[in-house]
């Protein structure tokens, strides 16, 4: 039974709802569908599941892109209604005939909907009956055939033994197995015995015509044995004159004068050295505006203007693919497929995960089907424009990511702002934690580090080195300690000494390592940080989907709280090593819904910047 059915515009204006249903929905499934699916370019999915306390709904929808309408049906997930898709399609067709952009009320559609619903339910019942009628007949036929085959095989074996089997033994083996299954008797021993007889028969038949190797060896010894002996002798006895002797390595016995331990101050005066290092860093790239996108646009325009015969690559990969359609009223799925396939391949070459690229193309296809193509407009440019809007919408944060404002808000409440850095092994969590600390110090924010990586050897010493260079306090308890307890004590210490921000470093862990993921879930649950940052490499492709989805899943499954805390933001590292392969940013944001808050682009403390959405989108579609 349907719970709710409504029609609204893309602007959010509700045009019609089914008054017969009128069931009060638990939670807000429609709002969640719009926020989490339609606005996130996940409209290519077949359905959306919404879980609320005491209810579980399934939502299905369809679009009328030319009129800008959305048709949504809500029903209990346990029912598995078969007629919903047909019902929505018929509603779309009928409502489009009476739709007027100036109208706001469509009470006359109630009677039309009753007829449509009765027709859709009748079709579903007919389909269900036809399946129930056909299914038993087919099963009876199969059972009868199996029994006939089983008794047939048994009778043939008893009458003719192995006389009726072919050379491979398939006939006897197959029918003996069918006979045994039909009578409920274990036939493993009998089957192996039959197979053994057949194999023995094959071996004997093959040995009859086998070539006698011993005769050939005798002939070779009598005719050419001497030649072969001489050849073997030459190969086995190398010439002593050509023997290469290994030369002894000469080692330099003089001791090395330069100091190898660079973690300690060179001259013994740590404060002076730290001040020199800190003074050379300069301003963080977080506070500088990036203008890469505008420069790249002007460069491409100049190339096209200057070149009399520009290549297809300079003109753009979409420019020479498709011609404009003449006399075509609305776009259909077949018209969009070539352009979407080329677009999917282009996204995958930019390191976008295949699953994400496919979902994006499906969403763009859903948003363009049925739309009218403007005059002198190529399908390729229309698809590219729709994809560009979708990418900007995905990568643009839906909430404020102003950490400095949140830090001041926490300071007014007399508590430190806590940031936990999580991620897999070797992505640069400790290094980028120090970059974030340096950026906060430039904004006159007091910072304290918490060394909660008690698993990896050298992790505490690494963070201690960063703290000494940046002249900030560090809270540490050594190794083999519970990281959740260490983080809790660090937050208490920061509250006592007045530190405004606590940056918590955690151990790197693979998404499938359940003990370490359980420890991370405990740390987050016990300390309730203000921000959980996932640190990921910009080099990953398809693995980005696996990492983020499993991190979120493990945090949700292993949490003891009903409202599990998931990843709040993303820090992309090694962004300076990927050239134009920027697809990892899109994959991570799409799969998690969390924004990219920082981008690491170098090895110094200043190499931390914001994500330029326009530049990323332009690079993806270039």
XYZ file of C-alpha atoms in Angstrom:
622
model
C 0.000 0.000 0.000
C 1.245 3.464 -0.900
C 2.014 5.814 1.970
C 2.313 9.056 0.020
C 2.340 10.278 -3.576
C 3.027 13.839 -4.649
C 4.020 16.034 -7.587
C 6.186 19.119 -7.172
C 8.347 21.420 -9.273
C 12.141 21.541 -9.191
C 11.794 24.814 -7.348
C 10.027 23.032 -4.477
C 6.398 24.054 -5.144
C 3.997 21.163 -4.364
C 1.336 20.965 -7.092
C -0.619 17.853 -6.086
C -0.759 15.238 -3.344
C -2.965 12.171 -3.088
C -5.719 12.994 -0.610
C -6.900 9.369 -0.444
C -3.640 8.276 1.133
C -3.086 11.078 3.599
C -0.881 8.908 5.837
C 1.353 10.806 8.242
C 4.922 9.880 7.357
C 7.377 9.242 10.169
C 10.443 11.413 9.855
C 11.029 13.456 6.694
C 11.643 11.059 3.792
C 10.834 13.593 1.050
C 13.235 16.219 2.403
C 15.946 13.592 2.845
C 15.415 12.365 -0.724
C 15.832 15.895 -2.107
C 18.827 16.713 0.065
C 20.719 13.417 -0.093
C 19.813 12.077 -3.527
C 18.392 14.580 -5.985
C 20.716 17.464 -5.088
C 23.727 15.130 -4.822
C 23.391 13.911 -8.423
C 22.277 10.436 -7.336
C 18.990 10.592 -9.236
C 20.138 7.822 -11.566
C 19.489 5.259 -8.809
C 16.395 3.065 -9.062
C 15.109 3.846 -5.562
C 16.031 5.370 -2.211
C 15.642 3.714 1.183
C 14.792 5.850 4.204
C 14.937 4.524 7.751
C 12.982 6.254 10.520
C 12.235 5.194 14.106
C 9.448 2.645 13.756
C 9.287 2.726 9.940
C 11.310 1.889 6.831
C 10.283 3.520 3.554
C 11.252 3.069 -0.077
C 10.967 6.085 -2.356
C 10.763 6.000 -6.143
C 10.644 8.952 -8.488
C 10.654 10.109 -12.076
C 11.261 13.457 -13.795
C 9.608 15.458 -16.518
C 12.675 17.483 -17.453
C 11.000 19.611 -20.104
C 8.381 20.871 -17.627
C 10.642 20.716 -14.564
C 8.384 18.361 -12.576
C 9.220 15.615 -10.067
C 6.872 12.679 -9.298
C 7.581 10.825 -6.019
C 5.950 7.717 -4.489
C 6.531 6.547 -0.894
C 5.634 3.072 0.390
C 6.613 0.634 3.115
C 9.821 -1.182 2.166
C 8.476 -4.556 3.259
C 5.676 -4.517 0.652
C 7.759 -4.644 -2.590
C 5.053 -3.057 -4.743
C 5.442 -4.036 -8.395
C 3.242 -1.393 -9.982
C 4.953 1.776 -8.678
C 7.146 2.318 -11.754
C 4.197 1.942 -14.139
C 2.068 4.157 -11.911
C 4.638 6.957 -11.970
C 5.083 6.683 -15.738
C 1.316 6.905 -16.364
C 0.993 9.802 -13.906
C 3.788 11.630 -15.692
C 2.070 11.205 -19.057
C -1.401 12.219 -17.811
C -0.310 15.165 -15.672
C 1.872 16.652 -18.422
C -1.226 16.980 -20.618
C -3.071 19.190 -18.115
C -0.063 21.026 -16.651
C -0.103 24.817 -16.831
C 2.798 26.822 -15.306
C 0.316 29.434 -14.085
C -1.849 26.964 -12.173
C -1.155 26.074 -8.547
C -4.064 23.702 -7.743
C -4.904 20.451 -9.586
C -7.886 18.989 -7.737
C -9.291 17.628 -11.007
C -6.365 15.197 -11.198
C -7.801 13.094 -8.338
C -10.244 11.193 -10.543
C -7.582 10.654 -13.212
C -5.256 9.243 -10.562
C -7.904 6.751 -9.355
C -8.240 5.325 -12.864
C -4.477 5.217 -13.346
C -3.983 3.461 -10.015
C -6.647 0.829 -10.749
C -5.083 0.135 -14.138
C -1.574 -0.171 -12.682
C -2.731 -2.508 -9.886
C -4.636 -4.663 -12.414
C -1.524 -5.001 -14.553
C 0.527 -5.980 -11.521
C -2.017 -8.630 -10.496
C -2.052 -10.116 -14.010
C 1.725 -10.226 -14.049
C 1.797 -11.864 -10.615
C -0.756 -14.519 -11.621
C 1.088 -15.321 -14.827
C 4.312 -15.852 -12.869
C 2.580 -18.101 -10.316
C 0.972 -20.193 -13.066
C 4.145 -20.653 -15.078
C 6.446 -21.365 -12.157
C 4.918 -24.686 -10.891
C 4.645 -26.117 -14.405
C 8.283 -25.511 -15.116
C 9.300 -27.020 -11.771
C 7.212 -30.156 -12.371
C 8.745 -30.576 -15.808
C 12.255 -30.235 -14.436
C 11.587 -32.736 -11.624
C 10.044 -35.219 -14.044
C 12.973 -34.916 -16.418
C 15.439 -35.415 -13.567
C 13.634 -38.537 -12.344
C 13.325 -39.995 -15.855
C 16.973 -39.337 -16.501
C 17.910 -40.931 -13.168
C 15.914 -44.161 -13.730
C 17.029 -44.286 -17.336
C 20.674 -44.095 -16.276
C 20.166 -46.816 -13.665
C 18.499 -49.187 -16.108
C 21.170 -48.647 -18.730
C 23.922 -49.316 -16.235
C 22.286 -52.456 -14.975
C 21.654 -53.737 -18.501
C 24.809 -52.839 -20.300
C 27.295 -51.932 -17.541
C 29.992 -49.814 -19.128
C 29.188 -50.842 -22.652
C 27.004 -47.783 -23.367
C 29.419 -45.118 -22.095
C 31.513 -43.073 -24.519
C 35.287 -42.705 -24.459
C 35.277 -39.883 -21.901
C 32.938 -41.610 -19.469
C 30.553 -38.644 -19.295
C 27.403 -40.682 -19.990
C 27.853 -43.196 -17.178
C 29.057 -40.600 -14.708
C 26.186 -38.190 -15.356
C 23.390 -40.766 -15.219
C 24.765 -42.537 -12.190
C 24.782 -39.203 -10.339
C 21.186 -38.476 -11.391
C 20.042 -41.928 -10.270
C 21.697 -41.546 -6.875
C 20.196 -38.089 -6.252
C 16.692 -39.245 -7.259
C 16.802 -42.109 -4.780
C 18.483 -40.117 -1.983
C 21.563 -42.378 -1.932
C 25.120 -41.110 -1.555
C 26.917 -41.937 -4.793
C 30.339 -40.387 -4.222
C 32.121 -43.765 -3.902
C 30.272 -45.258 -6.864
C 30.947 -42.189 -8.988
C 34.652 -42.266 -8.251
C 34.748 -45.985 -9.019
C 33.108 -45.481 -12.399
C 35.394 -42.552 -13.189
C 38.383 -44.682 -12.186
C 37.314 -47.439 -14.556
C 36.938 -44.976 -17.386
C 40.283 -43.342 -16.671
C 41.937 -46.722 -16.580
C 40.351 -47.544 -19.910
C 41.659 -44.338 -21.405
C 45.157 -44.976 -20.094
C 45.274 -48.458 -21.513
C 44.048 -47.297 -24.890
C 46.598 -44.490 -24.957
C 49.454 -46.821 -23.923
C 48.706 -49.136 -26.831
C 49.688 -46.538 -29.396
C 52.367 -44.816 -27.304
C 55.828 -44.215 -28.807
C 58.661 -46.310 -27.301
C 61.174 -43.763 -26.028
C 63.802 -46.384 -25.076
C 64.147 -47.472 -28.718
C 64.725 -43.869 -29.772
C 67.405 -43.384 -27.111
C 69.254 -46.532 -28.278
C 69.219 -45.325 -31.883
C 70.538 -41.882 -30.905
C 73.353 -43.436 -28.872
C 74.390 -45.688 -31.742
C 74.260 -42.949 -34.406
C 75.043 -39.560 -32.878
C 75.984 -40.262 -29.303
C 79.519 -39.001 -29.694
C 78.436 -35.622 -31.000
C 76.074 -35.062 -28.157
C 78.721 -36.070 -25.652
C 81.180 -33.546 -27.055
C 78.626 -30.790 -26.944
C 77.789 -31.543 -23.321
C 81.459 -31.649 -22.409
C 82.062 -28.219 -23.964
C 79.143 -26.752 -22.092
C 80.042 -28.311 -18.777
C 83.750 -27.349 -18.735
C 84.202 -23.576 -19.004
C 87.474 -22.140 -20.256
C 89.726 -21.378 -17.255
C 91.305 -18.415 -19.121
C 87.968 -16.558 -19.349
C 87.100 -16.989 -15.681
C 86.081 -13.662 -14.076
C 87.239 -13.184 -10.522
C 85.338 -10.952 -8.107
C 87.239 -7.885 -7.040
C 87.419 -6.986 -3.391
C 85.385 -3.941 -2.357
C 87.404 -1.101 -0.883
C 85.704 0.625 2.039
C 86.460 4.118 3.255
C 87.627 3.803 6.841
C 87.517 7.536 7.545
C 84.644 8.466 9.910
C 81.843 10.691 8.653
C 82.081 14.172 10.095
C 78.525 15.410 9.427
C 75.832 14.889 12.066
C 73.239 12.249 11.131
C 70.575 13.004 13.777
C 68.805 16.053 12.386
C 65.958 15.875 14.915
C 68.119 17.491 17.611
C 69.311 21.111 17.395
C 72.627 21.343 15.587
C 74.306 23.752 17.999
C 72.661 22.549 21.163
C 70.545 25.686 21.494
C 67.120 24.502 20.472
C 65.256 27.780 20.790
C 67.495 29.725 18.424
C 67.323 27.054 15.740
C 63.543 26.773 16.015
C 63.107 30.499 15.584
C 65.263 30.517 12.452
C 63.308 27.643 10.890
C 59.938 29.118 11.766
C 60.867 32.522 10.357
C 61.737 31.096 6.927
C 58.341 29.505 6.243
C 56.349 32.587 5.329
C 52.601 32.860 4.806
C 50.458 29.744 4.460
C 48.840 29.123 1.064
C 45.484 28.795 2.839
C 45.237 32.600 2.943
C 46.130 33.215 -0.710
C 43.596 33.264 -3.523
C 44.148 30.904 -6.442
C 43.444 32.116 -9.997
C 44.403 29.040 -11.967
C 41.065 28.621 -13.699
C 40.968 32.087 -15.270
C 44.529 31.799 -16.573
C 43.854 28.415 -18.142
C 40.728 29.759 -19.851
C 42.575 32.655 -21.463
C 45.398 30.378 -22.567
C 42.999 28.011 -24.318
C 41.184 30.912 -26.005
C 44.477 32.334 -27.284
C 45.507 28.952 -28.700
C 42.290 28.632 -30.679
C 42.487 32.196 -31.998
C 46.157 32.071 -33.001
C 46.121 28.675 -34.676
C 44.648 28.766 -38.165
C 44.100 25.029 -38.095
C 43.880 24.034 -34.447
C 43.948 20.376 -33.535
C 40.936 18.602 -32.147
C 42.595 18.470 -28.746
C 43.077 22.248 -28.629
C 39.504 22.869 -29.659
C 38.250 20.575 -26.913
C 37.271 16.938 -26.923
C 33.577 17.721 -27.315
C 33.855 20.170 -30.220
C 34.211 17.796 -33.146
C 32.146 14.836 -31.927
C 28.504 15.524 -32.692
C 26.517 17.811 -34.929
C 23.396 19.635 -33.860
C 20.085 17.851 -34.310
C 17.725 19.394 -36.819
C 14.026 19.059 -36.251
C 14.258 16.935 -33.070
C 11.739 17.953 -30.434
C 13.025 16.303 -27.240
C 16.231 14.586 -26.227
C 16.055 10.832 -25.781
C 18.353 8.429 -23.993
C 19.723 7.080 -27.294
C 20.773 10.604 -28.315
C 22.702 11.146 -25.076
C 24.496 7.779 -24.865
C 27.463 8.551 -27.209
C 28.249 11.854 -25.502
C 27.835 10.349 -22.019
C 30.098 7.406 -22.878
C 32.831 9.761 -24.056
C 32.328 11.870 -20.922
C 32.577 8.816 -18.671
C 35.841 7.754 -20.323
C 37.220 11.257 -19.892
C 36.355 11.321 -16.192
C 37.995 7.941 -15.662
C 41.204 9.159 -17.297
C 41.202 11.931 -14.695
C 41.307 9.297 -11.914
C 37.592 9.379 -11.093
C 36.404 6.008 -9.778
C 34.504 4.032 -12.425
C 31.472 3.561 -10.181
C 31.251 7.319 -9.504
C 31.669 8.260 -13.171
C 28.895 5.852 -14.160
C 26.492 7.204 -11.515
C 27.199 10.783 -12.540
C 26.479 10.028 -16.187
C 23.228 8.284 -15.229
C 22.184 11.304 -13.188
C 22.978 13.711 -16.027
C 21.054 11.491 -18.430
C 18.032 11.545 -16.116
C 18.175 15.346 -15.910
C 18.318 15.784 -19.717
C 15.836 13.197 -20.983
C 12.787 14.863 -22.487
C 14.344 18.326 -22.651
C 14.128 20.327 -25.855
C 17.420 21.019 -27.591
C 17.931 24.674 -28.441
C 18.587 25.696 -32.025
C 22.190 25.477 -33.267
C 23.197 23.596 -30.117
C 25.160 20.367 -30.087
C 24.177 17.513 -27.805
C 27.782 17.340 -26.643
C 27.798 20.937 -25.389
C 24.446 20.408 -23.666
C 25.747 17.305 -21.878
C 28.966 19.065 -20.920
C 27.064 22.020 -19.487
C 24.824 19.730 -17.433
C 27.827 17.778 -16.143
C 29.667 20.975 -15.231
C 26.701 22.186 -13.171
C 26.478 18.793 -11.471
C 30.192 18.748 -10.581
C 30.091 22.267 -9.146
C 27.044 21.343 -7.096
C 28.760 18.224 -5.709
C 32.117 19.823 -4.848
C 30.670 23.003 -3.321
C 30.325 22.520 0.469
C 26.734 22.487 1.709
C 27.718 23.821 5.129
C 30.226 26.280 6.514
C 33.806 25.016 6.649
C 35.176 28.099 8.410
C 37.255 26.479 11.133
C 38.439 29.799 12.570
C 34.855 30.862 13.261
C 34.125 27.503 14.925
C 37.281 27.855 17.035
C 36.141 31.237 18.355
C 32.664 29.837 19.039
C 34.196 27.013 21.094
C 36.414 29.503 22.918
C 33.352 31.431 24.066
C 32.074 28.213 25.646
C 35.412 27.776 27.494
C 36.322 24.520 25.776
C 38.989 23.599 23.197
C 38.147 22.877 19.569
C 39.139 19.229 18.924
C 40.152 17.909 15.489
C 40.860 14.193 14.945
C 42.917 13.142 11.908
C 42.117 9.633 10.592
C 43.097 7.685 7.489
C 44.978 4.728 6.068
C 48.698 4.106 6.434
C 51.270 6.400 4.862
C 49.032 9.185 3.554
C 50.703 11.963 5.576
C 48.471 12.514 8.602
C 51.202 13.749 10.955
C 52.815 16.025 8.368
C 49.538 17.675 7.363
C 48.499 17.957 11.007
C 51.611 20.111 11.469
C 50.604 22.194 8.400
C 47.174 22.836 9.914
C 48.857 23.778 13.219
C 51.132 26.239 11.410
C 48.148 27.840 9.661
C 46.288 28.205 12.950
C 49.357 29.764 14.594
C 49.435 32.430 11.880
C 45.903 33.391 12.929
C 46.984 33.785 16.580
C 45.285 30.570 17.697
C 46.960 28.577 20.476
C 47.389 24.933 19.464
C 48.304 21.736 21.287
C 49.150 18.393 19.656
C 48.015 15.031 21.056
C 50.183 12.035 20.136
C 47.517 9.308 20.031
C 49.357 7.117 17.522
C 50.566 4.628 20.101
C 50.876 1.837 17.530
C 53.522 2.864 14.951
C 57.147 3.049 16.042
C 58.532 6.583 15.761
C 55.127 8.261 15.542
C 55.508 10.071 18.882
C 59.026 11.220 18.020
C 57.832 12.503 14.632
C 55.079 14.587 16.198
C 57.457 15.761 18.927
C 59.816 17.082 16.247
C 56.997 19.041 14.582
C 55.941 20.465 17.959
C 59.492 21.572 18.741
C 59.912 23.258 15.364
C 56.579 25.064 15.691
C 57.123 25.818 19.393
C 53.777 24.420 20.511
C 53.007 22.024 23.398
C 52.489 18.319 22.824
C 50.691 15.794 25.022
C 52.119 12.278 24.886
C 51.990 9.078 26.910
C 54.341 6.895 24.885
C 53.407 3.651 23.167
C 51.046 0.726 23.837
C 48.508 2.981 25.538
C 44.796 3.296 24.837
C 44.548 6.177 22.307
C 41.039 7.085 23.473
C 42.280 7.661 27.038
C 45.323 9.604 25.778
C 43.060 11.884 23.731
C 40.729 12.438 26.686
C 43.616 13.406 28.971
C 45.001 15.696 26.257
C 41.672 17.562 26.005
C 41.596 17.940 29.787
C 45.145 19.290 29.758
C 44.258 21.760 26.974
C 41.290 22.979 29.026
C 43.571 23.613 32.013
C 46.343 25.450 30.141
C 43.991 27.438 27.885
C 44.828 25.907 24.487
C 42.166 26.799 21.932
C 42.654 23.866 19.531
C 43.684 20.237 20.108
C 44.958 18.383 17.045
C 44.722 14.618 17.644
C 47.034 12.384 15.625
C 45.871 8.757 15.237
C 47.477 5.605 13.887
C 47.125 4.776 10.221
C 44.839 1.799 9.664
C 43.406 -0.055 6.707
C 39.647 0.050 6.383
C 39.422 -3.746 6.860
C 41.396 -3.844 10.132
C 38.562 -4.299 12.609
C 40.560 -4.081 15.903
C 42.085 -0.731 14.931
C 38.776 0.528 13.524
C 37.094 -0.423 16.806
C 39.744 1.554 18.727
C 39.133 4.562 16.452
C 35.386 4.331 16.956
C 35.954 4.266 20.704
C 38.208 7.350 20.517
C 35.584 9.324 18.584
C 32.706 8.185 20.799
C 34.518 8.874 24.057
C 35.867 12.338 23.170
C 33.171 13.634 20.773
C 35.520 15.796 18.664
C 34.297 18.902 16.852
C 35.773 17.760 13.528
C 36.756 14.337 12.157
C 39.089 14.812 9.198
C 39.777 11.933 6.808
C 43.266 12.274 5.344
C 43.491 10.669 1.903
C 45.920 10.643 -0.988
C 45.065 12.413 -4.215
C 46.774 9.520 -6.041
C 44.073 6.928 -5.362
C 41.423 6.072 -7.945
C 38.852 3.347 -7.338
C 40.288 2.706 -3.870
C 38.960 6.067 -2.664
C 35.425 4.685 -2.792
C 36.401 1.593 -0.817
C 38.358 3.539 1.811
C 35.762 6.182 2.595
C 32.692 3.982 2.377
C 34.216 1.329 4.654
C 35.557 3.936 7.102
C 32.090 5.413 7.462
C 30.497 1.964 7.614
C 32.878 0.729 10.305
C 32.454 3.888 12.367
C 28.682 3.427 12.182
C 28.679 -0.316 12.893
C 31.209 -0.292 15.732
C 29.825 2.767 17.511
C 27.953 2.162 20.752
C 25.895 5.320 20.241
C 22.626 5.225 18.253
C 23.713 8.416 16.460
C 27.093 7.313 15.119
C 29.680 9.996 14.342
C 30.992 9.804 10.768
C 33.615 11.681 8.753
C 33.040 15.461 8.713
C 35.671 16.622 6.222
C 38.484 15.539 3.906
C 42.126 16.561 3.720
C 43.687 15.644 0.361
C 47.456 15.106 0.419
C 50.134 14.905 -2.298
C 48.035 17.090 -4.600
C 51.195 18.432 -6.247
C 52.071 14.988 -7.655
C 48.989 14.267 -9.781
C 49.114 16.866 -12.596
C 45.552 16.820 -14.024
C 44.467 13.543 -12.350
C 42.241 15.340 -9.837
C 39.397 12.804 -9.835
C 40.088 11.552 -6.289
C 38.595 14.769 -4.892
C 35.344 14.136 -6.752
C 35.210 10.447 -5.785
C 35.763 11.141 -2.082
C 33.220 13.959 -1.873
C 30.593 12.008 -3.830
C 30.856 8.825 -1.776
C 30.965 10.510 1.659
C 29.128 13.797 1.206
C 31.890 15.478 3.246
C 33.638 18.572 1.802
C 37.337 18.873 0.976
C 38.536 21.308 3.641
C 42.309 21.256 3.037
C 44.621 20.335 0.178
C 48.249 19.428 0.845
C 50.500 20.442 -2.048
C 54.096 20.217 -0.830
C 56.499 19.337 1.969
C 56.827 22.605 3.858
C 54.456 23.964 6.495
C 53.075 26.598 4.108
C 52.002 24.062 1.462
C 48.375 23.821 2.521
C 45.568 25.437 0.540
C 41.828 25.435 -0.094
C 40.173 23.468 -2.883
C 39.443 25.591 -5.953
C 36.146 24.088 -7.160
C 36.098 25.899 -10.520
C 39.656 24.834 -11.275
C 38.903 21.188 -10.412
C 35.759 21.113 -12.583
C 37.587 22.710 -15.512
C 40.419 20.183 -15.203
C 37.986 17.252 -15.078
C 36.207 18.328 -18.280
C 39.295 19.529 -20.166
